[in-house]
Structures are given as structure tokens and as C-alpha cells.
PDB file of C-alpha atoms in Angstrom:
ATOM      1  CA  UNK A   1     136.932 -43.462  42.151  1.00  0.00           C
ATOM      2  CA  UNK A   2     134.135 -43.821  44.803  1.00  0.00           C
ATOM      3  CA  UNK A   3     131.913 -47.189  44.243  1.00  0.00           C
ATOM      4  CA  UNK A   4     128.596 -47.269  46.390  1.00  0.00           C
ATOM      5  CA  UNK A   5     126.856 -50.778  46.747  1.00  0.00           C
ATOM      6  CA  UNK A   6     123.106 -50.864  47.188  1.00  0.00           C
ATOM      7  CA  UNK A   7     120.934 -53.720  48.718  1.00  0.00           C
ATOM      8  CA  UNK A   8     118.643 -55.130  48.448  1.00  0.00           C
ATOM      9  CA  UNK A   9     117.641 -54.586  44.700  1.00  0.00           C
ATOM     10  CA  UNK A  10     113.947 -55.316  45.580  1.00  0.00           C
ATOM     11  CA  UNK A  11     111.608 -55.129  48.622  1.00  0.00           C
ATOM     12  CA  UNK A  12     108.694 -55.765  49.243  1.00  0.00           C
ATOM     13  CA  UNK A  13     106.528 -55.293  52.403  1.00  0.00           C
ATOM     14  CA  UNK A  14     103.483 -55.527  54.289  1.00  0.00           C
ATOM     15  CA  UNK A  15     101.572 -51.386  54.839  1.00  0.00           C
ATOM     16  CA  UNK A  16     102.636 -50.514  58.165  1.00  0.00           C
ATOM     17  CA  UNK A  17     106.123 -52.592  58.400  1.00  0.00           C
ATOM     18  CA  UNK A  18     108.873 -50.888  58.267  1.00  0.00           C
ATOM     19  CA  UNK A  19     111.602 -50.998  55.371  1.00  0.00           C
ATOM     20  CA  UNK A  20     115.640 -50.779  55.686  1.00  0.00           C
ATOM     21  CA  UNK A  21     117.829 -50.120  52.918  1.00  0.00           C
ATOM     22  CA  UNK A  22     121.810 -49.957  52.952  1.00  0.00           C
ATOM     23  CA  UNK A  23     124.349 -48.942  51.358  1.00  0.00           C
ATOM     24  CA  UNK A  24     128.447 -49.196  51.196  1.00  0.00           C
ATOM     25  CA  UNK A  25     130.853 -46.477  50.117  1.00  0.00           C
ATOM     26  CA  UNK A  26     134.630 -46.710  49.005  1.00  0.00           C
ATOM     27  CA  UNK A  27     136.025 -43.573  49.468  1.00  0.00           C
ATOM     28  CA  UNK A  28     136.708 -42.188  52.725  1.00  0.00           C
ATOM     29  CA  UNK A  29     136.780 -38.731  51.335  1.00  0.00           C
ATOM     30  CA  UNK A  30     132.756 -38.710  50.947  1.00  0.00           C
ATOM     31  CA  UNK A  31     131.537 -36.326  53.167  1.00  0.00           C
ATOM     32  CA  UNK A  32     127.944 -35.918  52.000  1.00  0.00           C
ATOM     33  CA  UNK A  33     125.432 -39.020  51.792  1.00  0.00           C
ATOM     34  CA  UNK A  34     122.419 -38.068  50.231  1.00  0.00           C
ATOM     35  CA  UNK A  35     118.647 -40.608  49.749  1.00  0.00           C
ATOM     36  CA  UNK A  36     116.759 -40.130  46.762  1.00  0.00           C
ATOM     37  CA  UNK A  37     112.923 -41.020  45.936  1.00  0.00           C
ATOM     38  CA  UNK A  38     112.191 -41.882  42.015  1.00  0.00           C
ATOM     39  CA  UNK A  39     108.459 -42.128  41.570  1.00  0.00           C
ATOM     40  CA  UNK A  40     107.589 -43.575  37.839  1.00  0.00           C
ATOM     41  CA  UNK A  41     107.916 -40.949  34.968  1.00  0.00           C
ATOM     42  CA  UNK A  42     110.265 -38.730  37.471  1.00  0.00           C
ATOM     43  CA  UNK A  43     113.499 -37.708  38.603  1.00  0.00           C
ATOM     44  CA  UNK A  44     115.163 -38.456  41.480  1.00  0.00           C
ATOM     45  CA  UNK A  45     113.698 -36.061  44.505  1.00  0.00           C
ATOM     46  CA  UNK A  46     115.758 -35.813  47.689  1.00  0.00           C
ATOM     47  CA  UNK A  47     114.337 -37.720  50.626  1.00  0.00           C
ATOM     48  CA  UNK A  48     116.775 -36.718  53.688  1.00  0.00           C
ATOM     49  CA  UNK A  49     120.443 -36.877  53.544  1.00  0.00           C
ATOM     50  CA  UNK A  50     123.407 -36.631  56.379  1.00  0.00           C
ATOM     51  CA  UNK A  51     127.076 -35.423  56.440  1.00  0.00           C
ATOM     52  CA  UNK A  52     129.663 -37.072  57.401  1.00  0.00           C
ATOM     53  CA  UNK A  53     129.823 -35.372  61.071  1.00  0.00           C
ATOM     54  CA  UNK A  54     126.949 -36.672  62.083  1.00  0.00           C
ATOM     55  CA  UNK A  55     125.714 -39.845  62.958  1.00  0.00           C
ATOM     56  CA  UNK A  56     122.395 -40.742  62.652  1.00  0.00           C
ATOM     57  CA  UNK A  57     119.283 -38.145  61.202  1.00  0.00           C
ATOM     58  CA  UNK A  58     115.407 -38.835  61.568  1.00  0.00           C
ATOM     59  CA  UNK A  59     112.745 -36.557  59.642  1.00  0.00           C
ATOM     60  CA  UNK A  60     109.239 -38.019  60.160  1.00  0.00           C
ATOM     61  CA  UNK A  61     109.052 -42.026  59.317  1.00  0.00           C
ATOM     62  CA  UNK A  62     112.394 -41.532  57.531  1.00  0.00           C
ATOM     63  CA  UNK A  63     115.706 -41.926  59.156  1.00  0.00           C
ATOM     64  CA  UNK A  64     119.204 -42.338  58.558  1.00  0.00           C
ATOM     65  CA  UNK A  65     122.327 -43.645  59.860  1.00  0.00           C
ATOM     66  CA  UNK A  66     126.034 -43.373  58.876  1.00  0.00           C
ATOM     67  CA  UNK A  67     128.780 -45.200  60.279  1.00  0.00           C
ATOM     68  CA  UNK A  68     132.437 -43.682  59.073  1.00  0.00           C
ATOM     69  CA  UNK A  69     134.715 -46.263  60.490  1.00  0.00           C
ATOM     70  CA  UNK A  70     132.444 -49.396  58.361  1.00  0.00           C
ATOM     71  CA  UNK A  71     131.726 -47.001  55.419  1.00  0.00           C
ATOM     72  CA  UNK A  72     127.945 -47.824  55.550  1.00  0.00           C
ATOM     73  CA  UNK A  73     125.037 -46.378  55.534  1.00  0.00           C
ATOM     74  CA  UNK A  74     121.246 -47.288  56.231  1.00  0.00           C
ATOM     75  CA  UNK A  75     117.464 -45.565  55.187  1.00  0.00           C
ATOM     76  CA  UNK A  76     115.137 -46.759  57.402  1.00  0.00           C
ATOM     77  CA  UNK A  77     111.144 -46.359  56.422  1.00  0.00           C
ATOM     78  CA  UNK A  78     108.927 -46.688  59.557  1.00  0.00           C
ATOM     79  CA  UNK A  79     105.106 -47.122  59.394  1.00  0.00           C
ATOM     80  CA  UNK A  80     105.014 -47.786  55.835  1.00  0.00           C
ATOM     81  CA  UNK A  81     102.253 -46.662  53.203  1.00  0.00           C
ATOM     82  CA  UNK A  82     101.901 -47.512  49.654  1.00  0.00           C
ATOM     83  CA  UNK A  83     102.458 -44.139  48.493  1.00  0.00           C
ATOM     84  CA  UNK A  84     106.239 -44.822  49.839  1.00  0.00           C
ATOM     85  CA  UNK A  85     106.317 -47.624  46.553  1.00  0.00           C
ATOM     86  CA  UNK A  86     109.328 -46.196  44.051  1.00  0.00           C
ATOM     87  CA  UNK A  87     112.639 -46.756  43.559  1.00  0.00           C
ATOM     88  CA  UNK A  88     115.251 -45.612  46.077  1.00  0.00           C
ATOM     89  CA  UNK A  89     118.532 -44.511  45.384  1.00  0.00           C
ATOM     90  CA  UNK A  90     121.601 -44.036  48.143  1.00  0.00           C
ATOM     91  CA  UNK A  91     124.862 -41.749  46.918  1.00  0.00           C
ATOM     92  CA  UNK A  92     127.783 -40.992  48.095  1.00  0.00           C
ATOM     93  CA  UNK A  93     129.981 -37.233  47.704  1.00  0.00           C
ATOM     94  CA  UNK A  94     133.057 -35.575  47.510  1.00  0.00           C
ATOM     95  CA  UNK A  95     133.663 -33.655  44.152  1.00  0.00           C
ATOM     96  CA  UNK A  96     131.384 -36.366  42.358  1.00  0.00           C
ATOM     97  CA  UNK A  97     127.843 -37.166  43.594  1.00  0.00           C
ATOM     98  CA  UNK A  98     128.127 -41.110  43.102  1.00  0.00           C
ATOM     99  CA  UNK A  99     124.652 -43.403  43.038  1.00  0.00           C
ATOM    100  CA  UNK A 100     124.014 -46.397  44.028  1.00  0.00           C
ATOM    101  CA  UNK A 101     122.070 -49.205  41.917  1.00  0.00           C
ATOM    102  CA  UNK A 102     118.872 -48.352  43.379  1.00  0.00           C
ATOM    103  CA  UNK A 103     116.184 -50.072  45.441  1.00  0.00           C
ATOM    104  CA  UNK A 104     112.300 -51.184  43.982  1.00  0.00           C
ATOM    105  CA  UNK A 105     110.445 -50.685  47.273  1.00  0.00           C
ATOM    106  CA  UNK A 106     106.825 -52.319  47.090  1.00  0.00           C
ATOM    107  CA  UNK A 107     104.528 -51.734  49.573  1.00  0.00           C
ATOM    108  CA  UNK A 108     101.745 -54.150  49.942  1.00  0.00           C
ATOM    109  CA  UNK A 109      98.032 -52.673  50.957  1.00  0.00           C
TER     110      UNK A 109
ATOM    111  CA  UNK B   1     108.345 -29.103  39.955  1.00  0.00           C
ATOM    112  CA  UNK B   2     112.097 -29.014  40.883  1.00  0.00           C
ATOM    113  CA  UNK B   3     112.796 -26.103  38.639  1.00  0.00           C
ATOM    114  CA  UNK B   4     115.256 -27.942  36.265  1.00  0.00           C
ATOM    115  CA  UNK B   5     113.750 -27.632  32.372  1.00  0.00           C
ATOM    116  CA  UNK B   6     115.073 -30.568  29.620  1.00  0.00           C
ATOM    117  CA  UNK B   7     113.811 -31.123  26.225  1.00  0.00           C
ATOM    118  CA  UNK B   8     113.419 -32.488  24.686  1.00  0.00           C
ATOM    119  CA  UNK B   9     111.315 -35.254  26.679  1.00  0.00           C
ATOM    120  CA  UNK B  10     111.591 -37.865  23.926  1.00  0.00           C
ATOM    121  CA  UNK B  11     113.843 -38.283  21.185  1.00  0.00           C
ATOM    122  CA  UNK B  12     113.751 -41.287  18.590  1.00  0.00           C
ATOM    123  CA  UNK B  13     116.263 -41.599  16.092  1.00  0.00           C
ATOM    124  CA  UNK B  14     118.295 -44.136  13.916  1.00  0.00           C
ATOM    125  CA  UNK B  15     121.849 -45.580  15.091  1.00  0.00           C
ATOM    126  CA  UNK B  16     124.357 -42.923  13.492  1.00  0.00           C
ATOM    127  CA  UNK B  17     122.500 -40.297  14.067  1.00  0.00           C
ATOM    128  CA  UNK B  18     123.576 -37.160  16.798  1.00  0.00           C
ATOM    129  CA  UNK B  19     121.310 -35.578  19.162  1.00  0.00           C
ATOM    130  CA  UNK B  20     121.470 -32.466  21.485  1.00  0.00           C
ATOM    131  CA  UNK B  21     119.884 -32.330  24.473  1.00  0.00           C
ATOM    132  CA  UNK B  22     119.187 -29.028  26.575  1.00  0.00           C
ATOM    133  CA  UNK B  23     118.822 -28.523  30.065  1.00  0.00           C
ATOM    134  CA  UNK B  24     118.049 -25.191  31.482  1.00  0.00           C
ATOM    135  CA  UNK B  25     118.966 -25.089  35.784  1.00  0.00           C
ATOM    136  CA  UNK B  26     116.861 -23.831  38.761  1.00  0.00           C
ATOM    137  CA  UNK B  27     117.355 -20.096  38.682  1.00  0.00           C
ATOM    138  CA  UNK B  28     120.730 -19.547  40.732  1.00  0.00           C
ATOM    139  CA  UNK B  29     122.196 -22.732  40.245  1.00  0.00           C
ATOM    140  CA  UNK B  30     125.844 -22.529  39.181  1.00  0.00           C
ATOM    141  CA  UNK B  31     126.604 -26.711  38.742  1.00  0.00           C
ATOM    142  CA  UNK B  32     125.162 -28.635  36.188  1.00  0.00           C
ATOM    143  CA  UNK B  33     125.179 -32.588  36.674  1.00  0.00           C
ATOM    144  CA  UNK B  34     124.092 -35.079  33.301  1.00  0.00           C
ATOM    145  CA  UNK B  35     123.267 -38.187  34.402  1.00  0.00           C
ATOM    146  CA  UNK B  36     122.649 -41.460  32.456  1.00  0.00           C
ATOM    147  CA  UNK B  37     119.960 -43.717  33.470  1.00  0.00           C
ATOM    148  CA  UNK B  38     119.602 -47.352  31.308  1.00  0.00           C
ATOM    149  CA  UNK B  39     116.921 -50.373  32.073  1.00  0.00           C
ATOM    150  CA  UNK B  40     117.422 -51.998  35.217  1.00  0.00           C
ATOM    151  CA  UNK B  41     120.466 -49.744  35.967  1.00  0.00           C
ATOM    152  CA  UNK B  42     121.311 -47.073  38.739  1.00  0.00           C
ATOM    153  CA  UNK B  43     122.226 -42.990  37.951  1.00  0.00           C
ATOM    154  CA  UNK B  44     125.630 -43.083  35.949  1.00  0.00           C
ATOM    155  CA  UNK B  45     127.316 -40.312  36.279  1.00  0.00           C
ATOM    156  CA  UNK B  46     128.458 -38.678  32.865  1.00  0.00           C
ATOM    157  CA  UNK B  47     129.963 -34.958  33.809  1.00  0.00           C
ATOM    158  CA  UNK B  48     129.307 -31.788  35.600  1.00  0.00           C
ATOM    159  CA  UNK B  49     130.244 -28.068  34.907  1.00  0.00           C
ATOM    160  CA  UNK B  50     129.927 -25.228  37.516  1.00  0.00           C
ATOM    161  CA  UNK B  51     130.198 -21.707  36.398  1.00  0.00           C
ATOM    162  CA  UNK B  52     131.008 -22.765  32.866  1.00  0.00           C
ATOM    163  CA  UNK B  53     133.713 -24.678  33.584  1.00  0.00           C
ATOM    164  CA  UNK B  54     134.320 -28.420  33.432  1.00  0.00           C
ATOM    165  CA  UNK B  55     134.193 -29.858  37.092  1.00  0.00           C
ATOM    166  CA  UNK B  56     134.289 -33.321  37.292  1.00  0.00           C
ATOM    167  CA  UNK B  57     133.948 -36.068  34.636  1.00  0.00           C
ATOM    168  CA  UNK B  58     132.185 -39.512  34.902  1.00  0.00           C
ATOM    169  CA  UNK B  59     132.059 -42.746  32.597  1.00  0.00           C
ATOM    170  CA  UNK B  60     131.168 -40.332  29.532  1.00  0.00           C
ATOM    171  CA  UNK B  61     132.172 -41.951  26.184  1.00  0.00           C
ATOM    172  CA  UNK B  62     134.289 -39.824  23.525  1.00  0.00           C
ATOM    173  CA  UNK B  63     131.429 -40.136  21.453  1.00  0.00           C
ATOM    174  CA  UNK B  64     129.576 -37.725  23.681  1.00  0.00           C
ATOM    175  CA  UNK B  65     130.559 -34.366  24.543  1.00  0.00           C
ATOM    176  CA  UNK B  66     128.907 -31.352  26.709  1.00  0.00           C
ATOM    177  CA  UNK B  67     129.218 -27.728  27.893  1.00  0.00           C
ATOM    178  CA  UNK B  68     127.874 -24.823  29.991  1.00  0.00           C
ATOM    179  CA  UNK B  69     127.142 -21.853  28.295  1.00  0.00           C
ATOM    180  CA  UNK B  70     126.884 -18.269  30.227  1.00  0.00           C
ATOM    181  CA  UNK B  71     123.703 -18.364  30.546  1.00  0.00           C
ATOM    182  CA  UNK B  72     124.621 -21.312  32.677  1.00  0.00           C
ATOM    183  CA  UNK B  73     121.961 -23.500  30.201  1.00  0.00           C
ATOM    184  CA  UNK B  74     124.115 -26.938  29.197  1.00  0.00           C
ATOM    185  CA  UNK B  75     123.850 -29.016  26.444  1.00  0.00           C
ATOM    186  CA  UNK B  76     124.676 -32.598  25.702  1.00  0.00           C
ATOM    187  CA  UNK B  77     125.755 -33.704  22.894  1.00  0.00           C
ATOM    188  CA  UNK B  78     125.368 -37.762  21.212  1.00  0.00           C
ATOM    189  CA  UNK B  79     126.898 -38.817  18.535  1.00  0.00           C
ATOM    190  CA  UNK B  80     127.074 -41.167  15.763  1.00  0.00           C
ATOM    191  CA  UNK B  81     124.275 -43.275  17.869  1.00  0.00           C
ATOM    192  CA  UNK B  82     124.486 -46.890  18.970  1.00  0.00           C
ATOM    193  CA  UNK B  83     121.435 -49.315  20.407  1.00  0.00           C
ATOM    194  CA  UNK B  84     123.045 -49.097  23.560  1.00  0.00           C
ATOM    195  CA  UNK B  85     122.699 -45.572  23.989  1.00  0.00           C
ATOM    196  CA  UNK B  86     118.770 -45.893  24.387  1.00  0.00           C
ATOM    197  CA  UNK B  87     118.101 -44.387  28.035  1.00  0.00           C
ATOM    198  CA  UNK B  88     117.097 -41.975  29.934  1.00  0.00           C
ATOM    199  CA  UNK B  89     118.929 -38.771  30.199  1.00  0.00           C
ATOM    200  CA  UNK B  90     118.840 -36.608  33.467  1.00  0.00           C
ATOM    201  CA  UNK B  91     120.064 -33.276  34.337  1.00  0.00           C
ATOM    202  CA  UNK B  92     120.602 -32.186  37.755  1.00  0.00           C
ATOM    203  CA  UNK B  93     121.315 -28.756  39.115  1.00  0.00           C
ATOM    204  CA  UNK B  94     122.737 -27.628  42.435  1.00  0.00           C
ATOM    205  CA  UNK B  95     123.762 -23.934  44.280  1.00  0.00           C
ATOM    206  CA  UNK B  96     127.533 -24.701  44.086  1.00  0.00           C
ATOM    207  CA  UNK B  97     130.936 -26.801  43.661  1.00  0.00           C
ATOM    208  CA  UNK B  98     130.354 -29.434  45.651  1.00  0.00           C
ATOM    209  CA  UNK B  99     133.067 -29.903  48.062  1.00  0.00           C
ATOM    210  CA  UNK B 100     132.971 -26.656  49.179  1.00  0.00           C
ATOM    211  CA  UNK B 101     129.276 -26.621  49.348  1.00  0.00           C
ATOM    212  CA  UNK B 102     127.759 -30.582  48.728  1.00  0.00           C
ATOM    213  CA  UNK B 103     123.907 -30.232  48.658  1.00  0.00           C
ATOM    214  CA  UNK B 104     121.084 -31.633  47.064  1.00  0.00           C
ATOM    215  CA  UNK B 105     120.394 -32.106  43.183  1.00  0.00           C
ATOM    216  CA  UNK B 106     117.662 -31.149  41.776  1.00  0.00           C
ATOM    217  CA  UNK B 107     116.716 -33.204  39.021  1.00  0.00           C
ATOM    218  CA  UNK B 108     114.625 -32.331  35.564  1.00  0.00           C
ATOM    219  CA  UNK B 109     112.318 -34.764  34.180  1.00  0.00           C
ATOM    220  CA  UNK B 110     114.689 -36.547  31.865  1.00  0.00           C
ATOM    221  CA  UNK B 111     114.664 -36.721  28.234  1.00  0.00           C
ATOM    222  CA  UNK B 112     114.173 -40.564  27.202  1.00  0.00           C
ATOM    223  CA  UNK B 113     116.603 -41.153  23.980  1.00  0.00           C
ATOM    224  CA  UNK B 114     115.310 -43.868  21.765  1.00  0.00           C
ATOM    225  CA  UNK B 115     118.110 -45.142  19.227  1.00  0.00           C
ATOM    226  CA  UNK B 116     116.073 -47.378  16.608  1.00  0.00           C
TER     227      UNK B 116
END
């Protein structure tokens, strides 16, 4: 079955820096790769995602890139604030919607 | 609010024991997703239905079991309780199967199981 890996674990940064989280994916039938925002007390809320045809997606401060041939893919946080501080999760798709471990993103004031 | 109802939103009970947990999807969802989400650990997938029917299955123990009902409202069902099963519980709903249509999940609140 598909196995995503997720680093780092933890990250901390200064307001205003910029963030970059990434991600691995097994299967080469994942065709969906979706970025999830957990705030404290909440589920998982969808941030941006990308399919598999397309290589790179920006929305705002958040963008993200996929590259098919490595299986990997990247969230990158520009200009951050400390309302971006949750956890982040990655995922990977085909029939099952598979999650990485999650990232603790701390954004320093 | 993502539109995705569970309850209960906590549940304490003693190892043994069985629990059901509801989970009521965004108007017009067919898929249903259960998720299981321990301390310190990522979203592990458990099972999903779509339509009433059994889609795809996860790491989801024999002691647990769940199912769509026409309504398209699913239930999970714990049983005979260990330590270990103390987490939170999410359900996730999206539009349709997902590899003819992947899109995003939308998530409920969770209902945190407590096994004492």
C-alpha cells in the first residue's frame, strides 16, 4: 500500500520567514496530493492541494510543488504569521487518501 | 464549520467495554472516511464506504467494525476496549469515489475515546 514520509516533525520559525515542508510518496498510482491545516481542538481543514498533472500550485503565501519522477512533494509558507502555528499534514491518493505523520509548525512573534 | 456532525465528542469508558460512534456527512456527500488519530501520531486510516458500500479498508482491527446506512449516516463500532484504543476518532466526508473523482475531505470535529 501507499506509505507517505513527512519531515520535519517540528519547525519552528522566526514571523515573516518562510517555512518548507516535504513529503515522499510510494505509490506511483497517487494522483491527488492534498495539504491539510489542524488547528488545536480541530480537524484537519484543506490548505491547497495539486494533481498529479501539474507541477507546481501557489494560492496566496501558500504554494506547492510535485515532482512525479522523485515521488516528492513540498508546502512552502511564505511571509509567515503566527496564526499559521498548527500541525500540518501532507497525503497522498488513489482509492485511499493516505497521511503523512504530520508537521508542528511554530511560528515565533 | 465543515458540515460533518460526530458525537459523541467525548467518550470515557472501562477496557472491555464497546462504543458506537456516529458521524452524520456534509449534505451530498456519498464517501465516508473514519480516521484514527493517537498522541504524537499522524491520520491512520481505518475504512471508507461510498454509497453504502465498503470502499476501501485501512489498518482497522477485527475488533472494530463499521457501516453506511441509507441515509448515508455511518457508524463505528469498538469493541471489547483496550488502553491502546484511547484516541481521537475522525470522520471525513467527500462528493464521491475517489479515483474517479479524488477531492478534498471534509473533516468533523472528532470524538476523543477515553479507555480507562
Amino acid at each position: 500500500g501507499e506509505n507517505v514520509e513527512q519531515h520535519p516533525s517540528t519547525l519552528s520559525v522566526q514571523e515573516g520567514d518562510s517555512a518548507v515542508i516535504k513529503c515522499t510518496y510510494s505509490d506511483s498510482a497517487s494522483n491527488y496530493f492534498p495539504w491539510y491545516k489542524q488547528e488545536l481542538g480541530k480537524g484537519p481543514q484543506l490548505i491547497i492541494d495539486i494533481r498529479s498533472n501539474v507541477g507546481e500550485k501557489k494560492d496566496q503565501r501558500i504554494a506547492v510543488t510535485l515532482n512525479k519522477t522523485a515521488k516528492h512533494f513540498s508546502l512552502h509558507i511564505t511571509e509567515t504569521q503566527p496564526e499559521d502555528s498548527a500541525v500540518y499534514f501532507c497525503a497522498a491518493s488513489y482509492q485511499k487518501v493516505t497521511f503523512g505523520i504530520g508537521t508542528k509548525l511554530q511560528v515565533i512573534p | 464549520d465543515s458540515g460533518v456532525t460526530q458525537t459523541p465528542k467525548h467518550l470515557i469508558t472501562a477496557t472491555g467495554q464497546r462504543v458506537t460512534l456516529r458521524c452524520s456527512p456534509r449534505s451530498g456527500d456519498l464517501s465516508v472516511y473514519w480516521y484514527q488519530q493517537s498522541l504524537d501520531q499522524g491520520l491512520q486510516f481505518l475504512i471508507q464506504y461510498y454509497n453504502g458500500e465498503e470502499r476501501a479498508k485501512g489498518n482497522i482491527l477485527e475488533r472494530f467494525s463499521a457501516q453506511q446506512f441509507p441515509d448515508l449516516h455511518s457508524e463505528l463500532n469498538l469493541s471489547s476496549l483496550e488502553l491502546g484504543d484511547s484516541a481521537l476518532y475522525f470522520c471525513a466526508s467527500s462528493v464521491g469515489d475517489r479515483i474517479t473523482n479524488p477531492g478534498e475531505l471534509f473533516f468533523g470535529e472528532g470524538s476523543r475515546l477515553t479507555v480507562l
